[in-house]
CSV table of C-alpha atoms in Angstrom, one decimal:
chain,number,residue,atom,x,y,z
A,13,MET,CA,4.7,29.0,-12.5
A,14,ALA,CA,3.4,25.8,-14.0
A,15,ASN,CA,4.1,22.6,-12.1
A,16,TYR,CA,4.8,19.3,-13.9
A,17,VAL,CA,4.9,15.8,-12.6
A,18,THR,CA,7.4,13.1,-13.3
A,19,ILE,CA,7.6,9.4,-12.5
A,20,ASP,CA,11.1,9.2,-11.1
A,21,GLU,CA,11.4,5.6,-10.0
A,22,THR,CA,9.6,2.3,-10.0
A,23,ALA,CA,10.0,-0.9,-7.9
A,24,HIS,CA,8.3,-4.1,-7.0
A,25,TYR,CA,8.5,-6.9,-4.4
A,26,VAL,CA,7.1,-10.4,-4.0
A,27,PRO,CA,7.2,-12.7,-1.0
A,28,GLU,CA,9.5,-15.7,-1.1
A,29,LYS,CA,6.9,-18.5,-0.9
A,30,VAL,CA,6.1,-19.9,-4.4
A,31,VAL,CA,3.0,-22.0,-4.9
A,32,THR,CA,2.7,-24.1,-8.0
A,33,ASN,CA,-0.4,-25.3,-9.8
A,34,ASP,CA,0.2,-28.8,-8.7
A,35,GLU,CA,0.2,-27.7,-5.1
A,36,LEU,CA,-3.2,-26.1,-5.6
A,37,ALA,CA,-4.4,-29.3,-7.3
A,38,ALA,CA,-3.7,-31.1,-4.0
A,39,LEU,CA,-6.2,-28.7,-2.3
A,40,MET,CA,-9.0,-28.5,-4.8
A,41,PRO,CA,-10.3,-30.2,-7.9
A,42,THR,CA,-8.1,-28.6,-10.6
A,43,SER,CA,-4.9,-29.4,-12.5
A,44,ASP,CA,-1.8,-27.6,-13.8
A,45,ALA,CA,-3.0,-28.2,-17.4
A,46,TRP,CA,-6.4,-26.6,-16.7
A,47,ILE,CA,-5.0,-23.6,-14.9
A,48,GLN,CA,-2.4,-22.9,-17.6
A,49,SER,CA,-4.8,-23.4,-20.5
A,50,HIS,CA,-7.5,-21.1,-19.0
A,51,THR,CA,-5.3,-18.4,-17.3
A,52,GLY,CA,-1.7,-18.8,-18.4
A,53,ILE,CA,-0.6,-18.9,-14.8
A,54,LYS,CA,2.1,-21.3,-13.7
A,55,THR,CA,3.0,-20.1,-10.2
A,56,ARG,CA,2.2,-17.4,-7.7
A,57,HIS,CA,3.9,-15.9,-4.6
A,58,ILE,CA,2.1,-16.1,-1.3
A,59,ALA,CA,2.8,-14.0,1.8
A,60,LEU,CA,3.4,-16.0,5.0
A,61,GLU,CA,3.7,-14.0,8.2
A,62,GLN,CA,3.7,-10.8,6.1
A,63,ASN,CA,0.9,-8.4,5.8
A,64,THR,CA,0.1,-5.8,3.1
A,65,SER,CA,1.9,-3.0,4.8
A,66,ASP,CA,5.0,-5.1,5.0
A,67,LEU,CA,5.0,-5.7,1.3
A,68,ALA,CA,4.3,-2.0,0.7
A,69,ALA,CA,7.2,-1.0,3.0
A,70,LYS,CA,9.6,-3.2,1.0
A,71,VAL,CA,8.7,-1.3,-2.2
A,72,ALA,CA,8.9,2.1,-0.5
A,73,THR,CA,12.4,1.3,0.8
A,74,LYS,CA,13.5,0.3,-2.7
A,75,LEU,CA,12.1,3.5,-4.2
A,76,LEU,CA,13.8,5.7,-1.6
A,77,GLN,CA,17.2,3.9,-2.1
A,78,GLN,CA,17.0,4.2,-5.9
A,79,ALA,CA,16.1,7.9,-5.7
A,80,ASN,CA,18.7,8.6,-2.9
A,81,LEU,CA,15.9,10.3,-0.9
A,82,ALA,CA,15.3,10.2,2.9
A,83,ALA,CA,12.0,8.9,4.1
A,84,THR,CA,11.4,12.4,5.6
A,85,ASP,CA,11.5,13.9,2.1
A,86,ILE,CA,8.2,12.2,1.2
A,87,ASP,CA,5.2,14.5,1.4
A,88,LEU,CA,2.5,12.1,0.3
A,89,ILE,CA,1.8,8.4,0.5
A,90,ILE,CA,-1.1,6.7,-1.3
A,91,VAL,CA,-1.5,3.0,-1.0
A,92,SER,CA,-4.0,1.2,-3.3
A,93,THR,CA,-5.2,-2.1,-1.9
A,94,ILE,CA,-8.3,-4.3,-1.4
A,95,THR,CA,-6.5,-6.4,1.2
A,96,PRO,CA,-5.6,-3.9,3.9
A,97,ASP,CA,-4.0,-4.8,7.2
A,98,TYR,CA,-7.1,-3.3,8.9
A,99,LEU,CA,-10.2,-1.5,7.9
A,100,THR,CA,-8.7,1.3,10.0
A,101,PRO,CA,-6.0,2.5,10.3
A,102,ALA,CA,-5.1,2.9,6.7
A,103,THR,CA,-2.3,0.7,5.4
A,104,ALA,CA,-0.6,3.8,4.2
A,105,CYS,CA,-0.3,5.0,7.8
A,106,LEU,CA,1.2,1.7,8.8
A,107,MET,CA,3.7,1.8,5.9
A,108,GLN,CA,4.6,5.4,6.9
A,109,ASP,CA,5.6,4.2,10.3
A,110,LYS,CA,7.6,1.2,9.0
A,111,VAL,CA,9.8,3.4,6.7
A,112,GLY,CA,9.9,6.5,8.9
A,113,ALA,CA,8.2,8.9,6.4
A,114,THR,CA,7.0,11.1,9.3
A,115,ASN,CA,6.3,14.2,7.1
A,116,ALA,CA,3.9,12.4,4.7
A,117,VAL,CA,0.1,12.8,4.4
A,118,CYS,CA,-1.1,9.2,4.1
A,119,PHE,CA,-4.3,7.5,2.9
A,120,ASP,CA,-5.5,4.4,1.1
A,121,ILE,CA,-7.5,4.0,-2.2
A,122,SER,CA,-9.8,1.1,-2.9
A,123,ALA,CA,-10.3,0.7,-6.6
A,124,ALA,CA,-9.5,-3.0,-6.9
A,125,CYS,CA,-7.3,-3.9,-9.8
A,126,ALA,CA,-7.5,-0.3,-11.2
A,127,GLY,CA,-6.1,0.9,-7.9
A,128,PHE,CA,-2.7,2.0,-9.1
A,129,ILE,CA,-4.2,4.0,-12.0
A,130,PHE,CA,-6.6,5.8,-9.6
A,131,ALA,CA,-3.9,6.3,-7.0
A,132,ALA,CA,-1.3,7.7,-9.5
A,133,SER,CA,-3.9,10.0,-11.0
A,134,THR,CA,-4.7,11.3,-7.5
A,135,ALA,CA,-1.1,11.8,-6.5
A,136,GLU,CA,-0.5,13.7,-9.8
A,137,LYS,CA,-3.2,16.2,-8.9
A,138,PHE,CA,-1.6,16.8,-5.4
A,139,LEU,CA,1.8,17.3,-6.9
A,140,ARG,CA,0.5,19.5,-9.7
A,141,ARG,CA,-0.7,22.1,-7.2
A,142,GLY,CA,2.8,22.7,-6.0
A,143,GLN,CA,2.3,22.1,-2.3
A,144,PHE,CA,3.8,18.6,-2.4
A,145,LYS,CA,7.2,17.6,-3.8
A,146,HIS,CA,7.5,13.8,-3.6
A,147,ALA,CA,4.9,11.1,-3.4
A,148,LEU,CA,5.0,7.4,-3.0
A,149,VAL,CA,2.2,5.6,-4.9
A,150,ILE,CA,2.2,1.9,-3.9
A,151,SER,CA,-0.1,-0.9,-4.7
A,152,ALA,CA,0.2,-3.8,-2.3
A,153,GLU,CA,-2.0,-6.9,-2.0
A,154,THR,CA,-2.0,-10.0,0.2
A,155,ASN,CA,-4.8,-11.7,-1.8
A,156,SER,CA,-4.1,-15.1,-0.2
A,157,LYS,CA,-5.6,-14.1,3.1
A,158,MET,CA,-9.0,-13.4,1.5
A,159,MET,CA,-9.2,-16.6,-0.5
A,160,ASP,CA,-11.4,-19.7,0.0
A,161,TRP,CA,-8.7,-22.3,-0.5
A,162,GLN,CA,-11.2,-24.8,-1.7
A,163,ASP,CA,-12.7,-22.5,-4.4
A,164,ARG,CA,-11.0,-23.3,-7.7
A,165,THR,CA,-13.0,-20.6,-9.6
A,166,THR,CA,-11.1,-17.8,-7.8
A,167,THR,CA,-8.1,-19.0,-5.8
A,168,VAL,CA,-6.1,-20.4,-8.7
A,169,PHE,CA,-5.9,-16.9,-10.2
A,170,PHE,CA,-4.4,-14.9,-7.4
A,171,GLY,CA,-1.0,-14.2,-5.8
A,172,ASP,CA,0.5,-11.6,-3.5
A,173,GLY,CA,2.9,-8.8,-4.3
A,174,ALA,CA,3.5,-5.1,-4.3
A,175,GLY,CA,4.7,-2.5,-6.8
A,176,GLY,CA,4.9,1.3,-6.9
A,177,ALA,CA,6.4,4.5,-8.1
A,178,LEU,CA,8.0,7.6,-6.8
A,179,LEU,CA,6.3,10.7,-8.3
A,180,SER,CA,7.9,14.2,-8.0
A,181,GLN,CA,6.9,17.7,-8.8
A,182,THR,CA,9.2,19.6,-11.3
A,183,ALA,CA,9.3,22.9,-13.1
A,184,ASP,CA,10.9,21.3,-16.1
A,185,ALA,CA,8.2,20.7,-18.8
A,186,SER,CA,10.4,18.3,-20.7
A,187,LYS,CA,10.2,15.9,-17.7
A,188,GLU,CA,6.3,15.7,-17.7
A,189,SER,CA,5.2,12.1,-17.4
A,190,PHE,CA,1.4,12.4,-17.4
A,191,LEU,CA,-0.1,13.1,-20.8
A,192,ALA,CA,-3.7,12.1,-20.4
A,193,GLU,CA,-6.1,9.9,-18.5
A,194,GLN,CA,-9.5,8.3,-18.5
A,195,LEU,CA,-11.2,6.9,-15.4
A,196,GLU,CA,-14.5,5.2,-15.3
A,197,ASN,CA,-16.8,3.1,-13.1
A,198,ASP,CA,-19.8,0.9,-13.6
A,199,GLY,CA,-21.4,0.4,-10.2
A,200,ARG,CA,-24.3,-1.5,-11.8
A,201,GLN,CA,-21.9,-4.5,-12.1
A,202,HIS,CA,-20.6,-4.3,-8.5
A,203,GLU,CA,-21.6,-7.9,-7.8
A,204,VAL,CA,-19.2,-9.3,-10.4
A,205,ILE,CA,-16.2,-9.0,-8.0
A,206,GLU,CA,-16.7,-8.9,-4.3
A,207,SER,CA,-14.5,-9.4,-1.2
A,208,GLY,CA,-14.8,-8.9,2.5
A,209,ALA,CA,-18.6,-8.6,2.8
A,210,VAL,CA,-19.4,-8.2,6.4
A,211,LYS,CA,-22.4,-10.1,7.7
A,212,LEU,CA,-25.3,-7.9,8.8
A,213,LEU,CA,-26.8,-8.0,12.3
A,214,SER,CA,-30.2,-9.8,12.6
A,215,THR,CA,-30.4,-9.3,16.3
A,216,ILE,CA,-28.3,-7.9,19.2
A,217,SER,CA,-26.4,-10.7,21.0
A,218,ALA,CA,-23.6,-10.8,23.5
A,219,THR,CA,-22.0,-13.6,21.5
A,220,HIS,CA,-21.9,-11.7,18.2
A,221,ARG,CA,-18.6,-11.6,16.4
A,222,PRO,CA,-18.0,-9.9,13.0
A,223,GLU,CA,-17.9,-12.3,10.1
A,224,ILE,CA,-16.2,-11.5,6.8
A,225,ALA,CA,-16.7,-13.2,3.5
A,226,PRO,CA,-13.9,-14.5,1.2
A,227,PHE,CA,-13.2,-13.2,-2.3
A,228,LYS,CA,-15.5,-14.2,-5.1
A,229,MET,CA,-15.6,-13.4,-8.7
A,230,GLN,CA,-17.8,-14.1,-11.8
A,231,GLY,CA,-15.1,-15.1,-14.2
A,232,ARG,CA,-17.0,-15.0,-17.5
A,233,ALA,CA,-18.5,-11.6,-16.7
A,234,VAL,CA,-15.0,-10.2,-15.8
A,235,PHE,CA,-13.5,-11.6,-19.1
A,236,ASP,CA,-16.3,-10.1,-21.2
A,237,PHE,CA,-16.0,-6.7,-19.5
A,238,ALA,CA,-12.2,-6.5,-19.7
A,239,THR,CA,-12.0,-7.5,-23.3
A,240,THR,CA,-14.8,-5.1,-24.4
A,241,ALA,CA,-14.7,-2.0,-22.2
A,242,VAL,CA,-11.0,-1.8,-21.7
A,243,PRO,CA,-9.8,-1.7,-25.3
A,244,LYS,CA,-12.6,0.8,-26.1
A,245,GLN,CA,-11.4,3.0,-23.3
A,246,ILE,CA,-7.8,2.9,-24.4
A,247,GLN,CA,-8.8,3.7,-28.0
A,248,GLN,CA,-10.9,6.7,-26.8
A,249,LEU,CA,-8.0,8.0,-24.8
A,250,LEU,CA,-5.6,7.7,-27.7
A,251,THR,CA,-8.1,9.3,-30.2
A,252,GLN,CA,-8.6,12.3,-27.9
A,253,GLN,CA,-4.8,12.8,-28.0
A,254,HIS,CA,-4.7,12.4,-31.8
A,255,LEU,CA,-2.8,9.1,-31.5
A,256,THR,CA,-3.3,5.5,-32.6
A,257,ALA,CA,-2.4,2.3,-30.9
A,258,ASP,CA,0.5,2.1,-33.3
A,259,ASP,CA,2.0,5.2,-31.7
A,260,VAL,CA,2.2,3.5,-28.3
A,261,ASP,CA,5.4,1.7,-27.4
A,262,LEU,CA,4.1,-0.3,-24.5
A,263,PHE,CA,0.7,-1.3,-23.1
A,264,VAL,CA,1.0,-2.2,-19.4
A,265,CYS,CA,-2.3,-3.8,-18.4
A,266,HIS,CA,-3.6,-5.3,-15.2
A,267,GLN,CA,-2.3,-8.8,-15.0
A,268,ALA,CA,-5.7,-10.5,-14.6
A,269,ASN,CA,-4.8,-13.5,-16.7
A,270,LEU,CA,-3.0,-14.1,-19.9
A,271,ARG,CA,-6.2,-14.7,-22.0
A,272,ILE,CA,-7.6,-11.3,-21.1
A,273,ILE,CA,-4.4,-9.5,-22.0
A,274,GLU,CA,-4.3,-11.4,-25.3
A,275,GLY,CA,-7.9,-10.4,-25.9
A,276,ILE,CA,-7.1,-6.7,-25.3
A,277,ALA,CA,-4.1,-6.9,-27.6
A,278,ALA,CA,-6.3,-8.5,-30.3
A,279,LYS,CA,-9.0,-5.8,-30.0
A,280,LEU,CA,-6.3,-3.1,-30.4
A,281,MET,CA,-4.7,-5.0,-33.2
A,282,GLN,CA,-1.3,-4.8,-31.5
A,283,PRO,CA,1.4,-7.5,-31.1
A,284,MET,CA,1.8,-9.2,-27.7
A,285,THR,CA,5.4,-8.0,-27.7
A,286,LYS,CA,4.0,-4.6,-26.7
A,287,PHE,CA,2.3,-6.1,-23.6
A,288,PRO,CA,4.6,-7.0,-20.8
A,289,VAL,CA,3.3,-10.1,-18.9
A,290,ASN,CA,4.2,-11.4,-15.4
A,291,VAL,CA,0.9,-13.2,-14.7
A,292,SER,CA,2.5,-16.6,-15.6
A,293,GLU,CA,4.9,-16.2,-12.7
A,294,TYR,CA,3.0,-14.1,-10.2
A,295,GLY,CA,-0.6,-14.7,-10.9
A,296,ASN,CA,-3.2,-12.0,-10.5
A,297,THR,CA,-1.8,-9.6,-7.9
A,298,SER,CA,-4.8,-7.2,-8.1
A,299,SER,CA,-3.8,-3.6,-8.0
A,300,ALA,CA,-0.1,-4.5,-7.8
A,301,GLY,CA,0.0,-6.1,-11.2
A,302,VAL,CA,0.3,-2.8,-13.2
A,303,PRO,CA,3.2,-1.2,-11.3
A,304,MET,CA,5.0,-4.6,-11.0
A,305,ALA,CA,4.8,-5.1,-14.7
A,306,LEU,CA,5.8,-1.5,-15.4
A,307,ASP,CA,8.9,-1.9,-13.2
A,308,GLN,CA,9.9,-5.1,-14.9
A,309,ALA,CA,9.4,-3.5,-18.4
A,310,LEU,CA,11.5,-0.5,-17.4
A,311,GLN,CA,14.4,-2.7,-16.7
A,312,HIS,CA,14.6,-2.8,-20.5
A,313,GLN,CA,15.0,1.0,-20.6
A,314,PHE,CA,11.9,2.4,-22.3
A,315,THR,CA,13.2,5.9,-21.8
A,316,GLY,CA,11.4,8.5,-23.9
A,317,LYS,CA,8.7,6.0,-24.8
A,318,ILE,CA,4.9,6.4,-24.9
A,319,ILE,CA,3.2,4.0,-22.5
A,320,VAL,CA,-0.4,3.2,-21.7
A,321,LEU,CA,-1.2,1.9,-18.2
A,322,SER,CA,-4.6,0.2,-17.9
A,323,GLY,CA,-6.2,-1.2,-14.8
A,324,PHE,CA,-9.6,-2.8,-14.4
A,325,GLY,CA,-11.5,-4.7,-11.7
A,326,GLY,CA,-14.0,-4.6,-8.9
A,327,GLY,CA,-16.4,-1.8,-8.7
A,328,LEU,CA,-16.4,-2.1,-11.6
A,329,ALA,CA,-13.6,0.4,-11.9
A,330,TYR,CA,-11.4,0.9,-14.9
A,331,GLY,CA,-8.9,3.5,-15.9
A,332,SER,CA,-6.1,4.2,-18.3
A,333,LEU,CA,-3.1,6.6,-18.1
A,334,LEU,CA,-1.1,7.8,-21.1
A,335,ILE,CA,2.4,8.5,-19.9
A,336,ARG,CA,5.8,9.3,-21.3
A,337,LEU,CA,9.0,7.9,-19.6
């Protein structure tokens, strides 16, 4: 018997603390006018006394409540993050404990801002085989803890948040959510986005303590990559399915910055009304941006619509999913 996979629920969460551009301007040489003109970002939410697993658990709890499922009904948890609580254990394991999903297999995926796309694609394969029934796919980021708060070239872009989806296996072909996908990487450009580099040993010393580097990004290279490779990938995905961009009801892209989203829309020759945007309020929330924007868009009831999800970021990793909801 064939197995199909449906996206049953979506949810998102942001921490309470809001930081304005003017507040950042008090910490570094920048201004509200510069940030808005270059990024479209007005505010961002910052996690204080909350870690990535805490944000992920908030989303998981919402998903379970919306679906009327017990935590023990979950078979699989995948968390995409580049800001884990620890290098080990996996943030998914910590989240499992926080929500009581004791029956779930848990692991993390690190694909930067393409993380939700890669994680959803992975979960879909697990469910398709029939062994697993329900999966939580959650992207959660506390980017603020990895920022150099005097670096205006990166810090002004980023915020904290989490978003995710509940995926389920079904025997009903009419409920299939996953239509096609395209995942790609370009490791030759790995230096364009980096975070958490650990300083190497030069000698053995009793006083040695690990040192970890803050987030850094080559903004112009990211912009050029995103506005060139991403629309090309989306177009290839649609062509393979005998569709055009006009056939798509909604393009939910990584919320990198408003100018990049506008650039992708222009390349696809589609109106910005098809591109939900939350970056002005939340900033760049890395892998959480796509599921957060999807959840917000679905509040407007896009039932039965064709949607493209597209994430792109460090690695360089980029991927697109063609789904029907």
